[in-house]
Amino acid sequence: MSQKILVAGSGKSGIAASKMALDTEHEVILYDSNEALDAEAVRGQFKEEEAIEVLLGELKKESLKDVGLCVISPGIPLDAPFVEVLKACEIPVWSEIQLAYHDAKGKRAAITGTNGKTTTATLLYELVRLAGEKAGLLSTVCNYIGEEKIPATHTTPDALSIQELLRRMVDAGCRYCFMEASSHAIHQKRIAGLDFDGAIFSNITHDHLDYHKTFKAYIEAKKAFFDRLPAHAFALTNADDKNGLVMLQNTRAHRYTYSCRTMADFTAKVLEKHLDGTLLRLDGEEVWTKFTGDFNAYNLLAVYAAARLLGFPKENVLEYVSLLVPVSGRFETLISTEGVMAVVDYAHTPDAVENVLSTICGLKGRDNQVITVVGAGGDRDKTKRPEMADAACRYSDHVILTSDNPRSEDPEQIIRDMLTGVKEGFQYRVEAITDRKEAIRKAIGMASKGDIILVAGKGHENYQEVKGVKHHFDDKEVIR
C-alpha cells in the first residue's frame, strides 16, 4: 500500500532509500536538519516526475501531515531532536533495511515466552515452506535463509546481525521471517524499530531472574514487545497462561487468543496421547500429529493460529500441521544400544522439566520407572536450581543431578544448590554425579525394558561450556 514516507538524511544512504521508496510507488519527503544545503541540488538527484519533496532545517509537526513512516539513515542518532517530533506524532521510525523488507512484501512474526519459542518459530518456518513459500528463521538452534543453514549463537541475535540476516533474506527472495524474541533482546532493544506483522506469546514461568531481578520486570519485558506492535499486526496470546491477557492490555495490534482449556479465538483439545504422537481436535477438526505432550498441543495450536492469521487457508494449514515433525532436542526420543527409551529435551526451567516429566508419566507403563538426568546452567538464575530438582523428584522414580554448562562456576556447588530443593522423603531417589557422561550411562544401566529416561537441559546443544571453553558433548551421542 502506497504511503507518504519521510526519509531522514540526504547523503548517499538517504538518496538510495528515497529512490527505493519511489520505486515502490510511495510519496517521499527527503529531510535533512542541515538548512545550509541546496534544496534544488538535492532535488536534482531525482527525476522531475518523481513524487519527492525536499525539506531542510527544523522539522515541525505541520510538515508531517499524512506522513505514515520515517526511514532513518545509518549514523543518525535515535535521540536527535527531530526524532522526538516524530514520536510526538506517533510516526514509526524504521531502518532502510526494514523498508526494503516491507516493500519486498515480506512478513515477519516473532514468538516470545519462557518455553516453546524455538518449537513454535521453527514449525512456522517449516509450515510456510510446506506451503511452497520461501522463509527465513532466527532461533536458538539455528538460523536459516531459505535452506541455507547459519549457526546461531543467541536466541535472538544482536541488532546489527538481525538487520544483516533480514537483508540476506530479502536478497534470497524470502517472503516470511519467523524469529524468537527473548526477554533479553526485548529489554536491550535488539528488535526495537522492527516492523512485525504478528507476535505470539506462549507462556511465562520462572527464568532469567539473574538478569531481570524480579518476575514483574520479566513480565514487563515480554509485554513491552506487544506494546510496541503496529496497528496492522496481530497479537496472539495463550489465554491459559495467567499472564497471557496481560500481554494484550496496551497493544495497538489486533488481539487474538488461543486455548486448550477455555473459550478462545483458536482452540485445541487432546483426544489421544501416544509416545509417537497425539490426536488433536484442532479448530473443530481431528488431526493426527507427530508430537507428544500437552505442551506441544499448545505449540501446534499457536502455529496453526499464526498461520491462519497470516492468511493461509484452514484446510491447507491442518494438512501441513499433520506433516510437521519435532524440532531437534525437543522431546526427541531415542533408543539406546541396550534397548532403553530415552527422551532428550532442552527443558531448563522448573516449568519445562515438570511439563516434560508429566507427559512421560502419562505415557509409561504402570510398573515402569522414570529416571531423570538433569543439571542447571552456571552463571544463570540461581533461584530456579532447587525448583528444578524439586520438579524432577516429584515426577521421577530416580533422579541423577549432574553438570550442565557450569561456565565459570563450580559444577559441584551448582549441584549442592539444586539439592536444597529436594524435600524430605525424596532424598532416597536422588544421587549426584558431576560427570554428565557418567550420569547418563548410570541412568541407562539402571533402566529396564519399558522404563523411560529423561535427559534434560541441553537438547540440541553439542557442547559443555566450562571456564569459557566449549568442549564437544552431545547427550544423544552418549545415549546411542
GROMACS .gro file of C-alpha atoms in nm:
model
  480
    1MET     CA    1   0.000   0.000   0.000
    2SER     CA    2   0.139   0.339  -0.102
    3GLN     CA    3   0.201   0.596   0.170
    4LYS     CA    4   0.393   0.915   0.237
    5ILE     CA    5   0.738   0.844   0.380
    6LEU     CA    6   0.983   1.084   0.543
    7VAL     CA    7   1.342   0.981   0.469
    8ALA     CA    8   1.585   1.137   0.718
    9GLY     CA    9   1.934   1.214   0.583
   10SER     CA   10   2.026   1.346   0.238
   11GLY     CA   11   2.356   1.160   0.199
   12LYS     CA   12   2.411   0.863  -0.030
   13SER     CA   13   2.219   0.635   0.203
   14GLY     CA   14   1.918   0.867   0.225
   15ILE     CA   15   1.913   0.918  -0.153
   16ALA     CA   16   1.919   0.540  -0.204
   17ALA     CA   17   1.637   0.488   0.048
   18SER     CA   18   1.432   0.762  -0.120
   19LYS     CA   19   1.474   0.603  -0.463
   20MET     CA   20   1.383   0.264  -0.321
   21ALA     CA   21   1.062   0.412  -0.174
   22LEU     CA   22   0.980   0.590  -0.501
   23ASP     CA   23   1.037   0.270  -0.699
   24THR     CA   24   0.767   0.105  -0.488
   25GLU     CA   25   0.526   0.393  -0.553
   26HIS     CA   26   0.548   0.577  -0.222
   27GLU     CA   27   0.549   0.956  -0.190
   28VAL     CA   28   0.871   1.083  -0.031
   29ILE     CA   29   0.978   1.378   0.179
   30LEU     CA   30   1.359   1.384   0.192
   31TYR     CA   31   1.451   1.562   0.514
   32ASP     CA   32   1.784   1.693   0.642
   33SER     CA   33   1.833   1.909   0.952
   34ASN     CA   34   2.114   2.099   0.776
   35GLU     CA   35   1.931   2.404   0.639
   36ALA     CA   36   2.250   2.523   0.465
   37LEU     CA   37   2.216   2.253   0.199
   38ASP     CA   38   2.098   2.341  -0.151
   39ALA     CA   39   1.745   2.201  -0.175
   40GLU     CA   40   1.744   2.228  -0.556
   41ALA     CA   41   2.070   2.033  -0.581
   42VAL     CA   42   1.928   1.759  -0.361
   43ARG     CA   43   1.605   1.753  -0.565
   44GLY     CA   44   1.812   1.740  -0.883
   45GLN     CA   45   1.927   1.387  -0.799
   46PHE     CA   46   1.577   1.261  -0.880
   47LYS     CA   47   1.364   1.253  -1.193
   48GLU     CA   48   1.144   1.557  -1.241
   49GLU     CA   49   0.826   1.350  -1.245
   50GLU     CA   50   0.905   1.165  -0.921
   51ALA     CA   51   0.687   1.244  -0.618
   52ILE     CA   52   0.955   1.380  -0.386
   53GLU     CA   53   0.975   1.693  -0.171
   54VAL     CA   54   1.295   1.819  -0.006
   55LEU     CA   55   1.266   1.962   0.344
   56LEU     CA   56   1.558   2.125   0.530
   57GLY     CA   57   1.613   2.271   0.878
   58GLU     CA   58   1.390   2.230   1.182
   59LEU     CA   59   1.124   1.963   1.150
   60LYS     CA   60   0.779   2.085   1.253
   61LYS     CA   61   0.461   1.888   1.319
   62GLU     CA   62   0.269   2.068   1.045
   63SER     CA   63   0.519   1.935   0.790
   64LEU     CA   64   0.427   1.578   0.881
   65LYS     CA   65   0.065   1.580   0.764
   66ASP     CA   66  -0.020   1.241   0.609
   67VAL     CA   67   0.331   1.104   0.682
   68GLY     CA   68   0.290   0.742   0.787
   69LEU     CA   69   0.651   0.639   0.832
   70CYS     CA   70   1.004   0.772   0.878
   71VAL     CA   71   1.307   0.590   0.737
   72ILE     CA   72   1.626   0.693   0.913
   73SER     CA   73   1.974   0.676   0.761
   74PRO     CA   74   2.257   0.494   0.943
   75GLY     CA   75   2.459   0.720   1.169
   76ILE     CA   76   2.172   0.948   1.265
   77PRO     CA   77   2.126   0.921   1.643
   78LEU     CA   78   1.789   0.798   1.761
   79ASP     CA   79   1.780   1.083   2.017
   80ALA     CA   80   1.811   1.356   1.751
   81PRO     CA   81   1.561   1.641   1.811
   82PHE     CA   82   1.355   1.564   1.500
   83VAL     CA   83   1.303   1.205   1.624
   84GLU     CA   84   1.121   1.348   1.927
   85VAL     CA   85   0.887   1.534   1.690
   86LEU     CA   86   0.817   1.206   1.508
   87LYS     CA   87   0.746   1.030   1.837
   88ALA     CA   88   0.507   1.304   1.942
   89CYS     CA   89   0.317   1.247   1.616
   90GLU     CA   90   0.331   0.868   1.674
   91ILE     CA   91   0.513   0.815   1.343
   92PRO     CA   92   0.711   0.489   1.343
   93VAL     CA   93   1.084   0.504   1.268
   94TRP     CA   94   1.237   0.230   1.052
   95SER     CA   95   1.578   0.143   0.922
   96GLU     CA   96   1.635   0.129   0.546
   97ILE     CA   97   1.657  -0.250   0.562
   98GLN     CA   98   1.312  -0.264   0.719
   99LEU     CA   99   1.176  -0.057   0.432
  100ALA     CA  100   1.338  -0.293   0.183
  101TYR     CA  101   1.196  -0.597   0.358
  102HIS     CA  102   0.850  -0.440   0.386
  103ASP     CA  103   0.838  -0.345   0.020
  104ALA     CA  104   0.961  -0.690  -0.076
  105LYS     CA  105   0.622  -0.794   0.066
  106GLY     CA  106   0.795  -0.981   0.346
  107LYS     CA  107   0.602  -1.076   0.658
  108ARG     CA  108   0.763  -1.105   0.999
  109ALA     CA  109   0.632  -1.273   1.312
  110ALA     CA  110   0.807  -1.325   1.645
  111ILE     CA  111   0.744  -1.559   1.935
  112THR     CA  112   0.815  -1.469   2.296
  113GLY     CA  113   0.766  -1.662   2.619
  114THR     CA  114   0.965  -1.874   2.860
  115ASN     CA  115   0.908  -2.208   2.687
  116GLY     CA  116   0.802  -2.308   2.336
  117LYS     CA  117   0.970  -2.028   2.139
  118THR     CA  118   1.204  -2.249   1.939
  119THR     CA  119   0.944  -2.512   1.855
  120THR     CA  120   0.681  -2.255   1.753
  121ALA     CA  121   0.916  -2.042   1.541
  122THR     CA  122   1.073  -2.345   1.372
  123LEU     CA  123   0.740  -2.510   1.295
  124LEU     CA  124   0.605  -2.189   1.143
  125TYR     CA  125   0.915  -2.173   0.923
  126GLU     CA  126   0.861  -2.535   0.819
  127LEU     CA  127   0.488  -2.486   0.764
  128VAL     CA  128   0.519  -2.197   0.519
  129ARG     CA  129   0.785  -2.395   0.332
  130LEU     CA  130   0.538  -2.682   0.303
  131ALA     CA  131   0.305  -2.423   0.151
  132GLY     CA  132   0.566  -2.356  -0.118
  133GLU     CA  133   0.688  -2.024   0.023
  134LYS     CA  134   1.048  -1.924   0.088
  135ALA     CA  135   1.115  -1.831   0.450
  136GLY     CA  136   1.383  -1.734   0.699
  137LEU     CA  137   1.426  -1.834   1.064
  138LEU     CA  138   1.613  -1.680   1.358
  139SER     CA  139   1.618  -1.924   1.651
  140THR     CA  140   1.813  -2.076   1.937
  141VAL     CA  141   1.903  -2.392   1.743
  142CYS     CA  142   1.997  -2.244   1.406
  143ASN     CA  143   1.928  -1.956   1.169
  144TYR     CA  144   1.805  -2.022   0.817
  145ILE     CA  145   1.782  -1.817   0.498
  146GLY     CA  146   1.568  -2.041   0.283
  147GLU     CA  147   1.755  -2.369   0.305
  148GLU     CA  148   2.090  -2.207   0.391
  149LYS     CA  149   2.191  -2.300   0.745
  150ILE     CA  150   2.368  -2.039   0.959
  151PRO     CA  151   2.492  -2.125   1.311
  152ALA     CA  152   2.311  -1.946   1.594
  153THR     CA  153   2.496  -1.802   1.894
  154HIS     CA  154   2.198  -1.643   2.074
  155THR     CA  155   1.823  -1.699   2.094
  156THR     CA  156   1.785  -1.355   1.933
  157PRO     CA  157   2.091  -1.211   1.752
  158ASP     CA  158   2.225  -0.860   1.816
  159ALA     CA  159   2.059  -0.572   1.628
  160LEU     CA  160   2.322  -0.547   1.353
  161SER     CA  161   2.318  -0.922   1.289
  162ILE     CA  162   1.938  -0.920   1.269
  163GLN     CA  163   1.950  -0.645   1.006
  164GLU     CA  164   2.217  -0.829   0.808
  165LEU     CA  165   2.020  -1.154   0.816
  166LEU     CA  166   1.698  -0.976   0.714
  167ARG     CA  167   1.880  -0.814   0.423
  168ARG     CA  168   2.007  -1.153   0.311
  169MET     CA  169   1.656  -1.297   0.341
  170VAL     CA  170   1.524  -1.020   0.114
  171ASP     CA  171   1.801  -1.081  -0.139
  172ALA     CA  172   1.727  -1.455  -0.131
  173GLY     CA  173   1.358  -1.396  -0.202
  174CYS     CA  174   1.222  -1.493   0.140
  175ARG     CA  175   0.863  -1.374   0.189
  176TYR     CA  176   0.840  -1.474   0.555
  177CYS     CA  177   1.068  -1.445   0.856
  178PHE     CA  178   0.998  -1.611   1.190
  179MET     CA  179   1.207  -1.539   1.495
  180GLU     CA  180   1.234  -1.590   1.868
  181ALA     CA  181   1.220  -1.273   2.075
  182SER     CA  182   1.395  -1.332   2.407
  183SER     CA  183   1.329  -1.108   2.706
  184HIS     CA  184   1.694  -1.000   2.695
  185ALA     CA  185   1.657  -0.894   2.330
  186ILE     CA  186   1.337  -0.701   2.401
  187HIS     CA  187   1.485  -0.524   2.704
  188GLN     CA  188   1.811  -0.446   2.522
  189LYS     CA  189   1.613  -0.314   2.222
  190ARG     CA  190   1.778  -0.554   1.977
  191ILE     CA  191   1.445  -0.572   1.791
  192ALA     CA  192   1.339  -0.209   1.851
  193GLY     CA  193   1.211  -0.046   1.534
  194LEU     CA  194   1.147  -0.372   1.351
  195ASP     CA  195   0.804  -0.379   1.192
  196PHE     CA  196   0.630  -0.704   1.285
  197ASP     CA  197   0.317  -0.842   1.123
  198GLY     CA  198   0.250  -1.067   1.419
  199ALA     CA  199   0.355  -1.155   1.772
  200ILE     CA  200   0.286  -1.473   1.970
  201PHE     CA  201   0.304  -1.520   2.347
  202SER     CA  202   0.350  -1.880   2.464
  203ASN     CA  203   0.378  -1.866   2.845
  204ILE     CA  204   0.583  -1.716   3.123
  205THR     CA  205   0.737  -1.903   3.416
  206HIS     CA  206   1.040  -1.880   3.643
  207ASP     CA  207   1.356  -1.793   3.442
  208HIS     CA  208   1.616  -1.521   3.383
  209LEU     CA  209   1.578  -1.359   3.724
  210ASP     CA  210   1.957  -1.325   3.730
  211TYR     CA  211   1.905  -1.059   3.460
  212HIS     CA  212   1.560  -0.912   3.529
  213LYS     CA  213   1.588  -0.941   3.910
  214THR     CA  214   1.211  -0.967   3.963
  215PHE     CA  215   0.935  -1.170   3.799
  216LYS     CA  216   0.739  -0.847   3.747
  217ALA     CA  217   1.027  -0.698   3.544
  218TYR     CA  218   1.047  -1.022   3.342
  219ILE     CA  219   0.675  -0.996   3.258
  220GLU     CA  220   0.711  -0.628   3.169
  221ALA     CA  221   0.995  -0.706   2.927
  222LYS     CA  222   0.772  -0.953   2.741
  223LYS     CA  223   0.476  -0.714   2.746
  224ALA     CA  224   0.688  -0.430   2.604
  225PHE     CA  225   0.714  -0.622   2.279
  226PHE     CA  226   0.335  -0.627   2.242
  227ASP     CA  227   0.305  -0.263   2.349
  228ARG     CA  228   0.521  -0.160   2.051
  229LEU     CA  229   0.339  -0.359   1.783
  230PRO     CA  230   0.193  -0.155   1.495
  231ALA     CA  231  -0.182  -0.135   1.444
  232HIS     CA  232  -0.176  -0.357   1.134
  233ALA     CA  233  -0.016  -0.651   1.323
  234PHE     CA  234  -0.181  -0.936   1.511
  235ALA     CA  235  -0.112  -1.008   1.879
  236LEU     CA  236  -0.179  -1.374   1.964
  237THR     CA  237  -0.165  -1.488   2.325
  238ASN     CA  238  -0.211  -1.804   2.530
  239ALA     CA  239  -0.534  -1.748   2.725
  240ASP     CA  240  -0.449  -2.040   2.957
  241ASP     CA  241  -0.141  -1.866   3.096
  242LYS     CA  242  -0.235  -1.643   3.389
  243ASN     CA  243  -0.033  -1.357   3.237
  244GLY     CA  244  -0.147  -1.419   2.881
  245LEU     CA  245  -0.409  -1.144   2.868
  246VAL     CA  246  -0.166  -0.900   3.033
  247MET     CA  247   0.029  -0.901   2.706
  248LEU     CA  248  -0.271  -0.755   2.521
  249GLN     CA  249  -0.355  -0.476   2.765
  250ASN     CA  250  -0.186  -0.189   2.582
  251THR     CA  251  -0.120  -0.320   2.234
  252ARG     CA  252  -0.248  -0.140   1.923
  253ALA     CA  253  -0.243  -0.466   1.728
  254HIS     CA  254  -0.544  -0.687   1.652
  255ARG     CA  255  -0.595  -0.912   1.954
  256TYR     CA  256  -0.645  -1.290   1.941
  257THR     CA  257  -0.634  -1.573   2.194
  258TYR     CA  258  -0.571  -1.946   2.182
  259SER     CA  259  -0.655  -2.208   2.443
  260CYS     CA  260  -0.669  -2.580   2.517
  261ARG     CA  261  -0.898  -2.526   2.819
  262THR     CA  262  -1.145  -2.247   2.761
  263MET     CA  263  -1.325  -2.035   2.501
  264ALA     CA  264  -1.084  -1.856   2.267
  265ASP     CA  265  -1.043  -1.746   1.907
  266PHE     CA  266  -0.847  -2.064   1.836
  267THR     CA  267  -0.888  -2.385   2.037
  268ALA     CA  268  -0.746  -2.737   2.058
  269LYS     CA  269  -0.821  -3.048   2.262
  270VAL     CA  270  -0.603  -3.354   2.313
  271LEU     CA  271  -0.805  -3.664   2.217
  272GLU     CA  272  -0.537  -3.936   2.233
  273LYS     CA  273  -0.179  -3.946   2.366
  274HIS     CA  274   0.095  -4.181   2.245
  275LEU     CA  275   0.475  -4.185   2.257
  276ASP     CA  276   0.487  -4.138   1.880
  277GLY     CA  277   0.222  -3.869   1.851
  278THR     CA  278  -0.100  -3.703   1.961
  279LEU     CA  279  -0.450  -3.688   1.814
  280LEU     CA  280  -0.586  -3.334   1.842
  281ARG     CA  281  -0.917  -3.168   1.776
  282LEU     CA  282  -0.779  -2.851   1.623
  283ASP     CA  283  -1.023  -2.572   1.545
  284GLY     CA  284  -1.301  -2.833   1.534
  285GLU     CA  285  -1.118  -3.084   1.311
  286GLU     CA  286  -0.937  -3.404   1.413
  287VAL     CA  287  -0.567  -3.404   1.322
  288TRP     CA  288  -0.302  -3.669   1.393
  289THR     CA  289   0.031  -3.503   1.483
  290LYS     CA  290   0.380  -3.643   1.526
  291PHE     CA  291   0.426  -3.463   1.858
  292THR     CA  292   0.396  -3.578   2.219
  293GLY     CA  293   0.278  -3.389   2.526
  294ASP     CA  294   0.021  -3.128   2.623
  295PHE     CA  295   0.286  -2.857   2.590
  296ASN     CA  296   0.326  -2.950   2.223
  297ALA     CA  297  -0.051  -2.924   2.179
  298TYR     CA  298  -0.012  -2.558   2.278
  299ASN     CA  299   0.284  -2.513   2.043
  300LEU     CA  300   0.092  -2.664   1.750
  301LEU     CA  301  -0.216  -2.458   1.830
  302ALA     CA  302  -0.006  -2.139   1.829
  303VAL     CA  303   0.146  -2.241   1.495
  304TYR     CA  304  -0.197  -2.315   1.348
  305ALA     CA  305  -0.343  -1.985   1.472
  306ALA     CA  306  -0.049  -1.777   1.348
  307ALA     CA  307  -0.061  -1.941   1.006
  308ARG     CA  308  -0.431  -1.866   0.979
  309LEU     CA  309  -0.373  -1.504   1.083
  310LEU     CA  310  -0.103  -1.478   0.816
  311GLY     CA  311  -0.368  -1.567   0.559
  312PHE     CA  312  -0.318  -1.939   0.494
  313PRO     CA  313  -0.643  -2.136   0.434
  314LYS     CA  314  -0.771  -2.360   0.716
  315GLU     CA  315  -0.774  -2.683   0.514
  316ASN     CA  316  -0.417  -2.634   0.400
  317VAL     CA  317  -0.288  -2.545   0.747
  318LEU     CA  318  -0.448  -2.855   0.901
  319GLU     CA  319  -0.275  -3.069   0.639
  320TYR     CA  320   0.061  -2.901   0.698
  321VAL     CA  321   0.030  -2.943   1.078
  322SER     CA  322  -0.013  -3.319   1.029
  323LEU     CA  323   0.312  -3.328   0.828
  324LEU     CA  324   0.529  -3.134   1.074
  325VAL     CA  325   0.800  -3.319   1.271
  326PRO     CA  326   0.954  -3.239   1.614
  327VAL     CA  327   1.242  -2.993   1.648
  328SER     CA  328   1.587  -3.128   1.735
  329GLY     CA  329   1.633  -3.171   2.110
  330ARG     CA  330   1.268  -3.102   2.190
  331PHE     CA  331   1.110  -3.419   2.334
  332GLU     CA  332   1.333  -3.617   2.100
  333THR     CA  333   1.303  -3.993   2.162
  334LEU     CA  334   1.598  -4.228   2.119
  335ILE     CA  335   1.658  -4.597   2.181
  336SER     CA  336   1.990  -4.684   2.348
  337THR     CA  337   2.202  -4.979   2.237
  338GLU     CA  338   2.058  -5.161   2.540
  339GLY     CA  339   1.705  -5.107   2.406
  340VAL     CA  340   1.604  -4.846   2.665
  341MET     CA  341   1.397  -4.545   2.557
  342ALA     CA  342   1.540  -4.201   2.636
  343VAL     CA  343   1.389  -3.857   2.585
  344VAL     CA  344   1.631  -3.572   2.516
  345ASP     CA  345   1.480  -3.232   2.587
  346TYR     CA  346   1.602  -2.874   2.623
  347ALA     CA  347   1.394  -2.831   2.942
  348HIS     CA  348   1.599  -2.597   3.159
  349THR     CA  349   1.334  -2.429   3.374
  350PRO     CA  350   1.124  -2.577   3.657
  351ASP     CA  351   0.806  -2.549   3.450
  352ALA     CA  352   0.961  -2.710   3.143
  353VAL     CA  353   1.101  -3.001   3.348
  354GLU     CA  354   0.758  -3.053   3.505
  355ASN     CA  355   0.579  -3.041   3.167
  356VAL     CA  356   0.808  -3.298   3.006
  357LEU     CA  357   0.803  -3.533   3.306
  358SER     CA  358   0.425  -3.515   3.348
  359THR     CA  359   0.394  -3.613   2.981
  360ILE     CA  360   0.633  -3.907   3.028
  361CYS     CA  361   0.447  -4.023   3.341
  362GLY     CA  362   0.122  -4.024   3.146
  363LEU     CA  363   0.271  -4.248   2.879
  364LYS     CA  364   0.481  -4.502   3.073
  365GLY     CA  365   0.355  -4.841   3.181
  366ARG     CA  366   0.218  -4.885   3.534
  367ASP     CA  367   0.514  -5.095   3.651
  368ASN     CA  368   0.784  -4.894   3.474
  369GLN     CA  369   1.020  -4.630   3.610
  370VAL     CA  370   1.106  -4.275   3.510
  371ILE     CA  371   1.474  -4.189   3.555
  372THR     CA  372   1.577  -3.826   3.516
  373VAL     CA  373   1.921  -3.682   3.447
  374VAL     CA  374   1.919  -3.307   3.498
  375GLY     CA  375   2.152  -3.017   3.580
  376ALA     CA  376   2.139  -2.638   3.591
  377GLY     CA  377   2.349  -2.386   3.400
  378GLY     CA  378   2.622  -2.185   3.564
  379ASP     CA  379   2.625  -1.802   3.565
  380ARG     CA  380   2.247  -1.804   3.526
  381ASP     CA  381   1.943  -1.765   3.751
  382LYS     CA  382   2.038  -1.949   4.072
  383THR     CA  383   1.692  -1.932   4.227
  384LYS     CA  384   1.550  -2.186   3.982
  385ARG     CA  385   1.804  -2.457   4.073
  386PRO     CA  386   1.623  -2.600   4.379
  387GLU     CA  387   1.290  -2.573   4.196
  388MET     CA  388   1.421  -2.780   3.906
  389ALA     CA  389   1.538  -3.052   4.145
  390ASP     CA  390   1.202  -3.045   4.322
  391ALA     CA  391   1.013  -3.087   3.992
  392ALA     CA  392   1.239  -3.377   3.891
  393CYS     CA  393   1.185  -3.553   4.226
  394ARG     CA  394   0.805  -3.521   4.217
  395TYR     CA  395   0.774  -3.693   3.880
  396SER     CA  396   1.067  -3.938   3.880
  397ASP     CA  397   1.146  -4.269   4.047
  398HIS     CA  398   1.516  -4.183   4.041
  399VAL     CA  399   1.698  -3.853   3.982
  400ILE     CA  400   2.063  -3.801   3.892
  401LEU     CA  401   2.177  -3.441   3.937
  402THR     CA  402   2.468  -3.358   3.710
  403SER     CA  403   2.658  -3.086   3.527
  404ASP     CA  404   2.505  -2.867   3.253
  405ASN     CA  405   2.725  -2.587   3.118
  406PRO     CA  406   2.876  -2.481   3.453
  407ARG     CA  407   3.060  -2.198   3.278
  408SER     CA  408   3.267  -2.011   3.540
  409GLU     CA  409   3.101  -2.179   3.840
  410ASP     CA  410   3.198  -2.490   4.031
  411PRO     CA  411   2.967  -2.767   3.900
  412GLU     CA  412   2.959  -2.935   4.239
  413GLN     CA  413   2.835  -2.612   4.401
  414ILE     CA  414   2.558  -2.590   4.140
  415ILE     CA  415   2.452  -2.943   4.234
  416ARG     CA  416   2.457  -2.850   4.603
  417ASP     CA  417   2.226  -2.557   4.520
  418MET     CA  418   1.990  -2.798   4.346
  419LEU     CA  419   1.995  -3.040   4.639
  420THR     CA  420   1.843  -2.773   4.863
  421GLY     CA  421   1.521  -2.821   4.669
  422VAL     CA  422   1.496  -3.195   4.747
  423LYS     CA  423   1.219  -3.226   5.003
  424GLU     CA  424   1.211  -3.464   5.298
  425GLY     CA  425   1.115  -3.814   5.189
  426PHE     CA  426   1.261  -3.773   4.840
  427GLN     CA  427   1.631  -3.791   4.929
  428TYR     CA  428   1.645  -4.165   4.864
  429ARG     CA  429   1.553  -4.100   4.499
  430VAL     CA  430   1.842  -3.864   4.435
  431GLU     CA  431   2.213  -3.900   4.367
  432ALA     CA  432   2.473  -3.660   4.232
  433ILE     CA  433   2.718  -3.746   3.953
  434THR     CA  434   2.908  -3.441   3.833
  435ASP     CA  435   3.036  -3.601   3.510
  436ARG     CA  436   2.740  -3.578   3.271
  437LYS     CA  437   2.851  -3.869   3.053
  438GLU     CA  438   2.884  -4.092   3.357
  439ALA     CA  439   2.543  -3.975   3.483
  440ILE     CA  440   2.372  -4.067   3.154
  441ARG     CA  441   2.545  -4.404   3.142
  442LYS     CA  442   2.441  -4.472   3.502
  443ALA     CA  443   2.078  -4.396   3.412
  444ILE     CA  444   2.090  -4.633   3.114
  445GLY     CA  445   2.245  -4.903   3.331
  446MET     CA  446   1.967  -4.867   3.590
  447ALA     CA  447   1.685  -4.885   3.337
  448SER     CA  448   1.491  -5.194   3.238
  449LYS     CA  449   1.277  -5.255   2.931
  450GLY     CA  450   0.975  -5.022   2.940
  451ASP     CA  451   1.143  -4.762   3.161
  452ILE     CA  452   1.188  -4.410   3.026
  453ILE     CA  453   1.493  -4.190   3.084
  454LEU     CA  454   1.470  -3.812   3.058
  455VAL     CA  455   1.798  -3.634   2.984
  456ALA     CA  456   1.708  -3.269   3.035
  457GLY     CA  457   1.872  -2.932   2.989
  458LYS     CA  458   2.087  -2.944   2.675
  459GLY     CA  459   1.858  -3.069   2.400
  460HIS     CA  460   2.010  -2.967   2.066
  461GLU     CA  461   2.338  -2.842   2.219
  462ASN     CA  462   2.654  -3.027   2.125
  463TYR     CA  463   2.889  -2.877   2.381
  464GLN     CA  464   2.959  -2.847   2.752
  465GLU     CA  465   3.083  -2.499   2.846
  466VAL     CA  466   3.345  -2.498   3.123
  467LYS     CA  467   3.559  -2.198   3.221
  468GLY     CA  468   3.496  -2.017   2.893
  469VAL     CA  469   3.572  -2.319   2.673
  470LYS     CA  470   3.308  -2.517   2.483
  471HIS     CA  471   3.401  -2.884   2.485
  472HIS     CA  472   3.222  -3.118   2.245
  473PHE     CA  473   2.943  -3.301   2.422
  474ASP     CA  474   2.616  -3.438   2.285
  475ASP     CA  475   2.359  -3.613   2.505
  476LYS     CA  476   2.232  -3.808   2.204
  477GLU     CA  477   2.576  -3.945   2.122
  478VAL     CA  478   2.618  -4.074   2.477
  479ILE     CA  479   2.277  -4.244   2.469
  480ARG     CA  480   2.335  -4.411   2.136
   0.00000   0.00000   0.00000
